[in-house]
Short mmCIF file of C-alpha atoms in Angstrom, two decimals:
data_model
loop_
_atom_site.label_atom_id
_atom_site.label_comp_id
_atom_site.label_asym_id
_atom_site.label_seq_id
_atom_site.Cartn_x
_atom_site.Cartn_y
_atom_site.Cartn_z
CA ALA A 1 -1.75 -18.06 -36.66
CA GLN A 2 -1.70 -15.27 -34.14
CA SER A 3 0.60 -15.29 -31.13
CA VAL A 4 1.44 -13.09 -28.15
CA THR A 5 4.73 -12.73 -26.31
CA GLN A 6 5.12 -11.17 -22.91
CA PRO A 7 8.89 -11.07 -22.43
CA ASP A 8 8.83 -10.38 -18.70
CA ILE A 9 7.67 -13.23 -16.49
CA HIS A 10 7.98 -11.26 -13.27
CA ILE A 11 8.42 -7.54 -12.57
CA THR A 12 8.94 -5.84 -9.23
CA VAL A 13 8.41 -2.10 -8.78
CA SER A 14 8.22 0.18 -5.78
CA GLU A 15 4.92 1.74 -4.84
CA GLY A 16 4.62 5.10 -6.55
CA ALA A 17 7.05 4.20 -9.34
CA SER A 18 6.06 4.02 -12.97
CA LEU A 19 5.29 0.74 -14.69
CA GLU A 20 5.58 -0.61 -18.21
CA LEU A 21 4.63 -4.16 -19.14
CA ARG A 22 5.65 -5.32 -22.57
CA CYS A 23 3.56 -7.18 -25.11
CA ASN A 24 4.44 -8.18 -28.66
CA TYR A 25 1.99 -9.82 -30.99
CA SER A 26 2.00 -11.58 -34.30
CA TYR A 27 -1.04 -11.27 -36.53
CA GLY A 28 -1.50 -10.74 -40.25
CA ALA A 29 -4.20 -8.09 -40.17
CA THR A 30 -5.21 -5.29 -37.85
CA PRO A 31 -5.51 -6.97 -34.49
CA TYR A 32 -7.90 -6.60 -31.64
CA LEU A 33 -5.65 -6.16 -28.60
CA PHE A 34 -6.48 -6.49 -24.93
CA TRP A 35 -4.92 -6.28 -21.51
CA TYR A 36 -6.50 -8.25 -18.68
CA VAL A 37 -5.64 -8.39 -14.98
CA GLN A 38 -6.01 -11.39 -12.69
CA SER A 39 -5.85 -11.41 -8.90
CA PRO A 40 -4.80 -14.71 -7.29
CA GLY A 41 -7.46 -17.38 -7.57
CA GLN A 42 -9.80 -15.12 -9.52
CA GLY A 43 -11.01 -14.68 -13.08
CA LEU A 44 -9.64 -12.12 -15.52
CA GLN A 45 -10.87 -8.54 -15.72
CA LEU A 46 -10.49 -6.38 -18.80
CA LEU A 47 -8.24 -3.34 -18.27
CA LEU A 48 -8.39 -1.89 -21.78
CA LYS A 49 -8.72 -2.74 -25.44
CA TYR A 50 -7.71 -1.50 -28.87
CA PHE A 51 -9.21 -2.24 -32.26
CA SER A 52 -9.06 1.01 -34.19
CA GLY A 53 -8.63 4.76 -33.86
CA ASP A 54 -6.34 6.49 -31.41
CA THR A 55 -3.31 4.32 -30.76
CA LEU A 56 -3.10 5.45 -27.12
CA VAL A 57 -5.95 3.90 -25.18
CA GLN A 58 -7.04 4.58 -21.65
CA GLY A 59 -8.35 1.92 -19.35
CA ILE A 60 -9.58 1.38 -15.86
CA LYS A 61 -7.51 1.86 -12.69
CA GLY A 62 -5.30 4.49 -14.32
CA PHE A 63 -3.74 2.18 -16.92
CA GLU A 64 -3.03 3.07 -20.52
CA ALA A 65 -1.53 1.23 -23.48
CA GLU A 66 -0.04 2.28 -26.78
CA PHE A 67 -0.44 0.35 -30.02
CA LYS A 68 2.65 0.54 -32.23
CA ARG A 69 2.06 -1.23 -35.51
CA SER A 70 5.68 -0.84 -36.68
CA GLN A 71 6.92 -2.65 -33.59
CA SER A 72 3.98 -5.08 -33.25
CA SER A 73 3.70 -3.99 -29.67
CA PHE A 74 0.97 -3.06 -27.23
CA ASN A 75 2.73 -2.09 -24.00
CA LEU A 76 0.80 -1.37 -20.82
CA ARG A 77 1.77 1.62 -18.67
CA LYS A 78 0.86 3.26 -15.41
CA PRO A 79 2.54 6.43 -14.11
CA SER A 80 2.32 5.58 -10.42
CA VAL A 81 1.79 2.05 -9.13
CA HIS A 82 -0.33 1.31 -6.06
CA TRP A 83 0.10 -1.75 -3.82
CA SER A 84 -3.31 -2.97 -5.00
CA ASP A 85 -1.94 -3.28 -8.55
CA ALA A 86 -0.02 -6.40 -7.57
CA ALA A 87 -1.49 -9.13 -9.77
CA GLU A 88 -0.90 -11.06 -12.97
CA TYR A 89 -1.35 -9.24 -16.25
CA PHE A 90 -2.22 -10.85 -19.55
CA CYS A 91 -1.97 -9.43 -23.03
CA ALA A 92 -4.25 -10.96 -25.66
CA VAL A 93 -4.86 -10.66 -29.38
CA GLY A 94 -8.27 -11.41 -30.83
CA ALA A 95 -9.18 -12.27 -34.36
CA GLY A 96 -12.06 -13.27 -36.47
CA TYR A 97 -15.78 -13.22 -36.01
CA ALA A 98 -15.64 -15.98 -33.44
CA GLY A 99 -14.11 -13.63 -30.93
CA LYS A 100 -11.37 -16.09 -30.10
CA SER A 101 -8.35 -14.65 -28.34
CA THR A 102 -4.81 -15.85 -27.92
CA PHE A 103 -3.25 -14.99 -24.59
CA GLY A 104 0.33 -14.39 -23.58
CA ASP A 105 1.84 -16.31 -20.70
CA GLY A 106 1.35 -13.40 -18.34
CA THR A 107 3.54 -11.05 -16.28
CA THR A 108 3.38 -11.18 -12.51
CA LEU A 109 3.68 -7.76 -10.90
CA THR A 110 4.99 -7.42 -7.36
CA VAL A 111 4.77 -4.01 -5.66
CA LYS A 112 7.30 -3.17 -2.96
CA PRO A 113 6.21 -0.83 -0.15
CA ASP B 1 -26.22 -8.07 -12.02
CA GLY B 2 -25.11 -9.68 -15.25
CA GLY B 3 -22.14 -11.98 -15.20
CA ILE B 4 -20.70 -15.47 -15.39
CA THR B 5 -20.90 -17.97 -12.59
CA GLN B 6 -18.78 -21.06 -12.20
CA SER B 7 -19.39 -23.69 -9.61
CA PRO B 8 -17.99 -25.03 -7.48
CA LYS B 9 -14.98 -22.85 -6.62
CA TYR B 10 -12.96 -25.92 -5.54
CA LEU B 11 -13.48 -29.48 -6.74
CA PHE B 12 -11.73 -32.65 -5.67
CA ARG B 13 -11.92 -35.97 -7.50
CA LYS B 14 -10.23 -39.32 -7.52
CA GLU B 15 -8.26 -40.38 -10.54
CA GLY B 16 -10.38 -42.28 -13.06
CA GLN B 17 -13.58 -40.34 -12.39
CA ASN B 18 -15.25 -38.00 -14.83
CA VAL B 19 -16.15 -34.58 -13.43
CA THR B 20 -18.33 -31.80 -14.84
CA LEU B 21 -17.63 -28.12 -14.28
CA SER B 22 -20.53 -25.71 -14.48
CA CYS B 23 -20.57 -22.39 -16.33
CA GLU B 24 -23.63 -20.15 -16.57
CA GLN B 25 -23.95 -16.65 -18.01
CA ASN B 26 -26.79 -14.13 -18.04
CA LEU B 27 -25.10 -11.64 -20.37
CA ASN B 28 -27.04 -12.90 -23.41
CA HIS B 29 -23.73 -13.62 -25.12
CA ASP B 30 -23.63 -15.98 -28.07
CA ALA B 31 -20.06 -17.23 -27.64
CA MET B 32 -18.64 -19.12 -24.70
CA TYR B 33 -15.16 -20.51 -24.01
CA TRP B 34 -13.32 -22.84 -21.68
CA TYR B 35 -9.69 -22.26 -20.76
CA ARG B 36 -7.22 -24.17 -18.69
CA GLN B 37 -4.64 -22.24 -16.68
CA ASP B 38 -1.46 -23.77 -15.31
CA PRO B 39 1.29 -21.82 -13.52
CA GLY B 40 3.54 -20.02 -15.99
CA GLN B 41 1.57 -21.15 -19.04
CA GLY B 42 -1.10 -18.51 -19.40
CA LEU B 43 -4.52 -19.53 -20.69
CA ARG B 44 -4.99 -22.38 -23.12
CA LEU B 45 -8.24 -22.79 -25.03
CA ILE B 46 -10.01 -26.12 -24.52
CA TYR B 47 -13.33 -25.66 -26.36
CA TYR B 48 -15.43 -22.81 -27.62
CA SER B 49 -18.97 -22.38 -28.82
CA GLN B 50 -20.26 -19.62 -31.07
CA ILE B 51 -23.90 -20.65 -30.95
CA VAL B 52 -26.26 -23.09 -29.26
CA ASN B 53 -25.81 -26.73 -30.31
CA ASP B 54 -22.44 -26.02 -31.91
CA PHE B 55 -18.92 -26.08 -30.51
CA GLN B 56 -15.34 -26.45 -31.73
CA LYS B 57 -12.16 -27.87 -30.30
CA GLY B 58 -9.53 -25.49 -29.08
CA ASP B 59 -5.82 -26.13 -28.69
CA ILE B 60 -6.01 -28.75 -25.93
CA ALA B 61 -9.37 -30.54 -26.32
CA GLU B 62 -8.13 -34.10 -25.74
CA GLY B 63 -9.67 -35.61 -22.62
CA TYR B 64 -12.42 -32.99 -22.40
CA SER B 65 -15.99 -32.77 -23.66
CA VAL B 66 -18.62 -30.02 -23.72
CA SER B 67 -22.25 -29.42 -24.58
CA ARG B 68 -24.17 -26.30 -25.48
CA GLU B 69 -27.87 -27.09 -25.21
CA LYS B 70 -28.79 -23.63 -23.89
CA LYS B 71 -27.41 -20.21 -24.65
CA GLU B 72 -26.78 -19.59 -20.95
CA SER B 73 -24.90 -22.78 -20.16
CA PHE B 74 -21.65 -24.38 -21.34
CA PRO B 75 -20.62 -27.25 -19.02
CA LEU B 76 -17.20 -28.85 -19.33
CA THR B 77 -16.59 -32.52 -18.55
CA VAL B 78 -13.09 -33.57 -17.63
CA THR B 79 -12.90 -37.23 -18.50
CA SER B 80 -10.67 -39.94 -17.14
CA ALA B 81 -8.77 -39.77 -20.42
CA GLN B 82 -7.29 -36.39 -19.47
CA LYS B 83 -3.80 -37.28 -18.31
CA ASN B 84 -3.14 -34.29 -16.07
CA PRO B 85 -6.49 -32.75 -15.09
CA THR B 86 -5.40 -30.83 -11.99
CA ALA B 87 -5.59 -27.15 -13.00
CA PHE B 88 -7.53 -23.91 -12.72
CA TYR B 89 -10.40 -23.79 -15.23
CA LEU B 90 -11.85 -20.53 -16.51
CA CYS B 91 -15.05 -20.00 -18.43
CA ALA B 92 -15.62 -16.89 -20.52
CA SER B 93 -18.18 -15.42 -22.87
CA SER B 94 -18.27 -12.79 -25.58
CA HIS B 95 -20.64 -11.30 -28.08
CA PRO B 96 -18.94 -11.75 -31.45
CA GLY B 97 -21.38 -9.41 -33.15
CA GLN B 98 -19.87 -6.54 -31.22
CA THR B 99 -16.79 -4.82 -32.53
CA SER B 100 -14.66 -5.26 -29.49
CA HIS B 101 -14.62 -9.07 -29.05
CA GLU B 102 -13.64 -8.67 -25.44
CA GLN B 103 -14.24 -11.64 -23.19
CA TYR B 104 -15.93 -11.70 -19.81
CA PHE B 105 -14.59 -14.25 -17.35
CA GLY B 106 -16.06 -16.24 -14.52
CA PRO B 107 -14.26 -16.63 -11.17
CA GLY B 108 -12.84 -20.04 -12.09
CA THR B 109 -12.92 -23.57 -10.68
CA ARG B 110 -9.83 -25.16 -9.20
CA LEU B 111 -9.89 -28.89 -9.88
CA THR B 112 -7.65 -31.24 -7.95
CA VAL B 113 -7.44 -34.89 -8.97
CA THR B 114 -5.59 -37.34 -6.74
#
């Protein structure tokens, strides 16, 4: 069965600093990988996705992620964080025709002024 | 605009009552999902449906029931058998025929049972 681990429960960065959120997955085949963002009390919004091709993928809001098969990782990065990036971030792995996804427990990002 | 609607945003019920959460989508997606979200536990899959008149249990289906009579609608009933129903419930949809399998989420319903 697939699984996702987000090792960092909570991360605090200063506005303008760089950001990296970690995600490790477990899946037997080539995975579909996603990063979603959730503002408090809201639904999830897709930031970016990977399923084949270039291992560095670009997403919305200036985010990017790199798929590293050897490390089973799909870390999310942003070169310069804005206060509006404060939210909860979820990594997910999808599998199978059903489109089911397994989500990590999330990382809460706090941005200091 | 296409999207997923969930109503109501907030729902309050007394213990022992069944309650039904609404989820409607106009994205023409075949698959729909219900998740439960508790603080620090991420999203847990309750039920999913790949096609009309068919649905499967997810990881935490006990105490919940669903129906899928129309492609656009996937209501979730939280029954009195659910031991701890207070949570944030998210509905999502996807189009499994597409390569990406990404899911589109509704705004959620916060259920409080006292």
